[in-house]
Amino acid sequence: MDLTQQSADELAGTAEAVRQTYDRLRGRNLALDMTRGKPGPDQLDLADGILTIVGAGETDGAGGDDYRNYGLLAGIPEARAFFADYMGVSAEEVVVGGNSSLNLMYDAISGAMLHGMPGGNASWNDQVKDGGPIKFICPVPGYDRHFAICERLGIEMITVDMTPDGPDMDAVEVLVADDASVKGIWCVPKYSNPSGEVYADAVVDRLAAMTVAAPDFRVIWDNAYAVHHLGDGPATVKNLLDACKQAGDADRVLMFGSTSKITHAGAGIAVLAASETNVADALKKLFYANIGFDKINQLRHLRFFGDQAGLLAHMDKQAALIGPKFAAVDAALEQHLGGKGIATWKKPKGGYFVSVDVLDGCAADVIRLAGEAGVKLTPAGSTWPHGNDPHDRNIRLAPTFPGIAEVEQAMEVFCACVEMACVAKLQGGAT
Amino acid sequence: MDLTQQSADELAGTAEAVRQTYDRLRGRNLALDMTRGKPGPDQLDLADGILTIVGAGETDGAGGDDYRNYGLLAGIPEARAFFADYMGVSAEEVVVGGNSSLNLMYDAISGAMLHGMPGGNASWNDQVKDGGPIKFICPVPGYDRHFAICERLGIEMITVDMTPDGPDMDAVEVLVADDASVKGIWCVPKYSNPSGEVYADAVVDRLAAMTVAAPDFRVIWDNAYAVHHLGDGPATVKNLLDACKQAGDADRVLMFGSTSKITHAGAGIAVLAASETNVADALKKLFYANIGFDKINQLRHLRFFGDQAGLLAHMDKQAALIGPKFAAVDAALEQHLGGKGIATWKKPKGGYFVSVDVLDGCAADVIRLAGEAGVKLTPAGSTWPHGNDPHDRNIRLAPTFPGIAEVEQAMEVFCACVEMACVAKLQGGAT
């Protein structure tokens, strides 16, 4: 029963039925939150062993350094080696940072505004003075915190569409080819936020090989979900740094990772991986801002995982906890909205989100209705620059934090709201 | 025997004697490091209990929040309350940050360059475009990492002399009164780095009440050594935020603190304390750069100290370890250089350094000679902006990291080097 094909009378009946459903669900007085990609308490429990794994007398490094003291701005050697494996680079191509990869990304871009990037002949601020705004390419839908950094730093955002294989590279190649003020592109290469795409090898190759006007252009490669699968094991994405080296431009990419959604959110470890030139530049920028990151916490992570196999085994346990939540989301969408012609959605194999597109002009209404029924969703438009989805259709669901029963309750509400808003739209009225 | 009063013949004899001493000491093949203010291993041992003090099931806050998850950018409420007491402010006037107060200071100033400060009508970068460089007042001798931040951000540094009571306020008041490009002053109010002064109440009052041309002027109040005494208990410094409120300009000061030299260096907790307007501004700036700091580590600190009395008792134990090292430095200086007219030095009651002034033009020679004899000292000039001590006379000794026997050995070398360099100077030659 495709609602877009219903007659006015049929729509009136559908509207009345879904209104009754909605009122019944609202009567439950729910208070559920699906706004942010937060791990659930059971995921966090899996990492509780990290809390006490480094005790008194266990704080020296393999080289004899006392990790309780100052020093080692690039991270402890053991952690640089471990995260080199994790990121697919060499230890010299890694900076192991503090608890926030967002912070490393902000510092990279604000640092470029103030001091420039290797390859460029002036700070981005000075280039703005000479020639107008710095621009970044933003595949949409995307991650609100990436867009917020650009907005904050006065960087103009140019959207390109996501395809099932990654950003629309035809569009990207045109944008970067002639305009030297286009300085970067945001990429979440594996289980993209929010729509779950995994970048195809051809997209990686084109990002590495495309002709770029700006000598200080950077792909901001936020590999936030490198090992965050939902049960089938991590997908494989071609190594962009390797591809850039092969294409003759090793400095083109800054890759980021984090254990915030592996161990404890906010008490994890963030990583930058890049060419040695970019690493040296990052360390020079960091020198002025920091004596060094928390080496004890770096040590905790190493001891807790042991090796990459230990880390992967840990993520299998997480997948066993969150996989069923994503399955519940998909089942509810299928059951309540399947075949109705008013919504499409992704079936991600990893990451933290399910991206739903409803009829154009309906997303804000859906989110408002859900809120009034006690289900908090990410604000409408948040997956677009400046919080402005021009189609008003994309909604990001974050099912990891609530329990599975709560996910099911929330999805029942969500689906009713989608139907109510879209039927109203089809009727030409407002909810 | 004041060497400055010796005849040429007497000086020749002195030179020969000290050369023999130096050669003998160099023969010991020492490898000692007095460059940085690092805690000794025995100080760090005192805090080893913090490593495992928060275990599984102990990570919820008093309000029920799960501190293993995202959130609470301003810090956990318990830590805001604790560090409010520590800094002498209210909990709403505190941001509890990550592991680095230098990072909070860098972010404050680079954030002002990019986005301005409350009270100002434009970012400091935009003000530079309109009217030339931003300027900071730098009491000298001072802390090299403060000066490095200014140098990095293109901020012009204007030196003023330190007096036993703090910066020369007559000079400061003149500098800030008419020039709106003077945006700040660096202050280490207690046990100043490197010379150990404790700011007098009158200096605090004048900093609060002085007429300042720039509406976005800030006193950068790096209270790094608030409780770091050498045995007599912490000195008292008047509360600058209170004084600024009384003088009608609560937004004038940003106060910083850190537990890096209380618990484990690099794995401590940094704090910003300021007016609620400044705190709101800092949090807005932080929002773009961070999801939140490491709350588990904040919790560790609270559990480890218990209360302020616990923290103070901890610092008494540290004083018992480092007080004798400072006494050994003073004894060596007195024994080898006392009455010779070639060096003066401070007798700090806290902090991490002993500041020595030698005859003008001799500091670099002393440091070079010491290095050749296996004693690494902070590079000459490092206590001045751009590493350039115009008198070439100030040397910063950092006696906390080596053991006391090593401090004694290093000081014997140091004193011989001072005498050798200064005698050569008095002879009109070079070492």
XYZ file of N, CA and C in Angstrom, chain B residues 209-329:
363
model
N 42.742 46.988 39.637
C 42.158 48.334 39.595
C 42.746 49.240 38.521
N 43.856 48.832 37.916
C 44.516 49.744 36.976
C 43.608 50.048 35.784
N 43.776 51.246 35.256
C 43.018 51.650 34.067
C 43.634 50.989 32.841
N 42.791 50.309 32.081
C 43.268 49.529 30.944
C 42.563 50.018 29.684
N 43.345 50.331 28.663
C 42.748 50.854 27.430
C 41.956 49.788 26.685
N 42.462 48.544 26.668
C 41.799 47.486 25.893
C 40.625 46.919 26.691
N 39.421 46.926 26.112
C 38.279 46.359 26.829
C 38.342 44.829 26.908
N 39.231 44.242 26.117
C 39.386 42.787 26.124
C 40.765 42.389 26.647
N 41.281 43.179 27.577
C 42.550 42.882 28.246
C 42.365 41.722 29.211
N 43.380 40.855 29.323
C 43.317 39.741 30.266
C 44.628 39.576 31.026
N 44.525 39.403 32.330
C 45.650 38.929 33.121
C 45.648 37.403 33.027
N 46.709 36.840 32.477
C 46.832 35.380 32.394
C 47.542 34.919 33.672
N 46.746 34.398 34.584
C 47.153 34.141 35.975
C 47.460 32.656 36.110
N 48.700 32.301 35.816
C 49.102 30.891 35.791
C 49.541 30.477 37.191
N 48.557 30.064 37.974
C 48.848 29.717 39.372
C 49.332 28.270 39.456
N 50.447 28.031 38.772
C 50.951 26.659 38.603
C 51.438 26.037 39.902
N 51.822 26.904 40.853
C 52.469 26.391 42.074
C 51.681 26.770 43.323
N 50.380 26.718 43.214
C 49.510 27.215 44.289
C 49.781 26.546 45.630
N 50.149 25.287 45.599
C 50.336 24.539 46.859
C 51.725 23.911 46.918
N 52.621 24.376 46.052
C 53.906 23.703 45.862
C 54.988 24.370 46.705
N 54.870 24.238 48.013
C 55.827 24.872 48.919
C 57.006 23.939 49.176
N 57.997 24.478 49.886
C 59.211 23.693 50.135
C 59.346 23.288 51.597
N 58.290 23.451 52.364
C 58.358 22.994 53.749
C 57.644 23.886 54.742
N 57.448 25.145 54.368
C 56.815 26.082 55.310
C 55.322 26.235 55.067
N 54.759 25.402 54.214
C 53.345 25.550 53.873
C 53.171 26.558 52.759
N 52.046 26.478 52.017
C 51.860 27.374 50.881
C 51.753 28.834 51.304
N 52.386 29.699 50.545
C 52.226 31.141 50.758
C 50.794 31.540 50.388
N 50.404 32.700 50.849
C 49.079 33.214 50.538
C 49.204 34.323 49.494
N 48.387 34.231 48.457
C 48.303 35.315 47.470
C 46.851 35.769 47.444
N 46.657 37.029 47.419
C 45.309 37.583 47.377
C 44.580 37.102 46.115
N 43.280 36.853 46.263
C 42.481 36.320 45.153
C 42.223 37.413 44.107
N 42.801 37.237 42.913
C 42.696 38.283 41.894
C 41.281 38.394 41.331
N 40.573 37.265 41.204
C 39.203 37.366 40.672
C 38.339 38.183 41.634
N 38.472 37.918 42.921
C 37.728 38.723 43.895
C 38.089 40.205 43.779
N 39.388 40.460 43.665
C 39.827 41.857 43.569
C 39.274 42.513 42.310
N 39.247 41.769 41.206
C 38.718 42.324 39.952
C 37.221 42.607 40.087
N 36.506 41.702 40.758
C 35.076 41.952 40.972
C 34.876 43.220 41.786
N 35.656 43.353 42.829
C 35.542 44.551 43.664
C 35.841 45.803 42.875
N 36.815 45.680 41.960
C 37.185 46.850 41.151
C 36.240 47.057 39.973
N 35.264 46.152 39.834
C 34.252 46.360 38.801
C 34.589 45.768 37.445
N 35.589 44.876 37.366
C 35.941 44.276 36.077
C 36.236 42.793 36.258
N 35.181 42.029 36.537
C 35.331 40.600 36.838
C 35.944 39.826 35.685
N 35.796 40.356 34.458
C 36.261 39.614 33.283
C 37.741 39.819 32.991
N 38.438 40.563 33.827
C 39.817 40.923 33.516
C 40.794 39.756 33.635
N 40.451 38.726 34.389
C 41.452 37.693 34.685
C 41.004 36.304 34.237
N 41.958 35.544 33.713
C 41.789 34.107 33.478
C 42.819 33.397 34.365
N 42.327 32.574 35.285
C 43.222 31.902 36.224
C 43.355 30.427 35.833
N 44.563 29.920 35.939
C 44.830 28.539 35.543
C 45.527 27.777 36.670
N 45.239 26.501 36.726
C 45.909 25.634 37.685
C 46.059 24.253 37.099
N 46.797 23.408 37.764
C 47.094 22.079 37.226
C 47.561 21.166 38.341
N 47.265 19.890 38.180
C 47.815 18.913 39.132
C 49.000 18.157 38.543
N 49.550 18.678 37.448
C 50.661 17.955 36.810
C 51.831 17.767 37.766
N 52.073 18.732 38.640
C 53.150 18.589 39.623
C 52.566 18.278 41.000
N 51.373 17.695 41.018
C 50.773 17.239 42.277
C 50.619 15.728 42.224
N 50.003 15.235 41.142
C 49.901 13.775 40.987
C 50.985 13.321 40.000
N 50.581 12.972 38.775
C 51.569 12.525 37.781
C 51.652 13.541 36.653
N 52.880 13.969 36.345
C 53.074 14.969 35.294
C 52.601 14.399 33.964
N 51.729 15.111 33.288
C 51.194 14.627 32.023
C 49.932 13.805 32.178
N 49.654 13.338 33.379
C 48.417 12.591 33.617
C 47.593 13.280 34.704
N 47.777 14.581 34.809
C 47.044 15.352 35.805
C 45.798 15.978 35.219
N 45.326 16.989 35.931
C 44.083 17.679 35.583
C 44.386 19.171 35.527
N 43.906 19.823 34.478
C 44.090 21.263 34.331
C 42.775 21.982 34.589
N 42.881 23.212 35.068
C 41.701 23.967 35.484
C 41.778 25.395 34.965
N 40.638 25.886 34.490
C 40.462 27.305 34.212
C 39.459 27.850 35.211
N 39.771 28.956 35.847
C 38.824 29.621 36.738
C 38.712 31.072 36.307
N 37.482 31.555 36.194
C 37.264 32.909 35.682
C 35.812 33.295 35.927
N 35.476 34.523 35.570
C 34.092 34.977 35.690
C 33.178 34.071 34.883
N 31.900 34.073 35.217
C 30.970 33.226 34.466
C 30.918 33.627 32.991
N 31.098 34.910 32.710
C 31.148 35.360 31.310
C 32.330 34.739 30.588
N 33.483 34.764 31.234
C 34.664 34.156 30.605
C 34.533 32.638 30.510
N 33.922 32.019 31.516
C 33.730 30.564 31.467
C 32.791 30.201 30.313
N 31.723 30.961 30.159
C 30.791 30.693 29.053
C 31.504 30.852 27.707
N 32.346 31.867 27.618
C 33.098 32.082 26.382
C 34.077 30.935 26.132
N 34.765 30.498 27.172
C 35.706 29.379 27.019
C 34.968 28.116 26.596
N 33.805 27.880 27.189
C 33.044 26.671 26.840
C 32.537 26.745 25.401
N 32.167 27.933 24.976
C 31.734 28.066 23.582
C 32.902 27.749 22.640
N 34.076 28.281 22.983
C 35.245 27.990 22.150
C 35.564 26.496 22.187
N 35.475 25.903 23.365
C 35.794 24.479 23.496
C 34.804 23.600 22.741
N 33.549 24.036 22.669
C 32.514 23.202 22.057
C 32.928 22.718 20.672
N 33.545 23.606 19.920
C 33.902 23.257 18.536
C 35.092 22.306 18.474
N 35.824 22.231 19.559
C 37.108 21.524 19.542
C 37.097 20.228 20.341
N 36.018 19.924 21.020
C 36.091 18.820 21.965
C 34.691 18.381 22.359
N 34.497 17.064 22.544
C 33.221 16.579 23.079
C 33.252 16.631 24.603
N 34.424 16.518 25.163
C 34.556 16.556 26.614
C 35.924 16.019 27.012
N 36.354 16.364 28.203
C 37.660 15.914 28.699
C 37.515 14.549 29.384
N 38.617 14.036 29.859
C 38.642 12.695 30.450
C 38.047 12.736 31.861
N 36.797 12.348 31.965
C 36.101 12.447 33.255
C 36.549 11.384 34.254
N 37.001 10.249 33.726
C 37.492 9.199 34.640
C 38.719 9.709 35.387
N 39.579 10.427 34.678
C 40.771 10.941 35.343
C 40.423 12.050 36.339
N 39.388 12.808 36.020
C 38.913 13.795 37.005
C 38.458 13.074 38.273
N 37.714 11.990 38.067
C 37.203 11.215 39.201
C 38.344 10.615 40.013
N 39.354 10.111 39.320
C 40.523 9.565 40.038
C 41.098 10.599 41.001
N 41.233 11.827 40.522
C 41.836 12.867 41.359
C 41.001 13.135 42.609
N 39.681 13.203 42.416
C 38.811 13.460 43.571
C 38.918 12.354 44.593
N 38.857 11.128 44.101
C 38.902 9.990 45.028
C 40.252 9.932 45.727
N 41.307 10.288 44.998
C 42.654 10.189 45.567
C 42.874 11.233 46.671
N 42.438 12.467 46.422
C 42.650 13.526 47.417
C 41.623 13.461 48.538
N 40.387 13.146 48.181
C 39.322 13.193 49.181
C 38.841 14.612 49.392
N 39.715 15.464 49.891
C 39.347 16.867 50.100
C 40.610 17.724 50.031
N 40.426 19.034 50.220
C 41.573 19.940 50.125
C 42.639 19.591 51.156
N 42.211 19.166 52.330
C 43.189 18.799 53.363
C 44.036 17.623 52.884
N 43.395 16.706 52.177
C 44.138 15.574 51.643
C 45.163 16.012 50.611
N 44.763 16.957 49.787
C 45.689 17.487 48.787
C 46.869 18.188 49.476
N 46.574 18.978 50.484
C 47.644 19.706 51.174
C 48.581 18.748 51.904
N 48.016 17.700 52.481
C 48.865 16.708 53.148
C 49.788 16.038 52.138
N 49.246 15.792 50.939
C 50.052 15.209 49.863
C 51.218 16.127 49.510
N 50.943 17.431 49.443
C 52.001 18.378 49.074
C 53.036 18.543 50.186
N 52.614 18.336 51.437
C 53.610 18.332 52.516
C 54.622 17.199 52.307
N 54.123 16.050 51.846
C 55.043 14.931 51.586
C 55.996 15.270 50.444
N 55.489 15.949 49.431
C 56.374 16.358 48.329
C 57.424 17.350 48.832
N 56.980 18.283 49.675
C 57.925 19.288 50.192
C 59.056 18.600 50.959
N 58.717 17.545 51.679
C 59.747 16.826 52.438
C 60.781 16.206 51.509
N 60.385 15.898 50.284
C 61.318 15.309 49.318
C 62.143 16.360 48.582
N 61.500 17.476 48.191
C 62.237 18.433 47.354
C 62.841 19.578 48.152
N 62.319 19.840 49.348
C 62.897 20.904 50.167
C 64.401 20.727 50.341
N 64.862 19.531 50.697
C 66.319 19.334 50.862
C 67.118 19.573 49.580
N 66.510 19.331 48.429
C 67.238 19.589 47.179
C 67.468 21.087 46.988
N 66.427 21.862 47.281
C 66.590 23.315 47.185
C 67.591 23.812 48.230
N 67.565 23.203 49.398
C 68.533 23.595 50.430
C 69.951 23.280 49.965
N 70.111 22.158 49.275
C 71.439 21.785 48.781
C 71.924 22.773 47.716
N 71.009 23.229 46.875
C 71.368 24.242 45.875
C 71.833 25.508 46.571
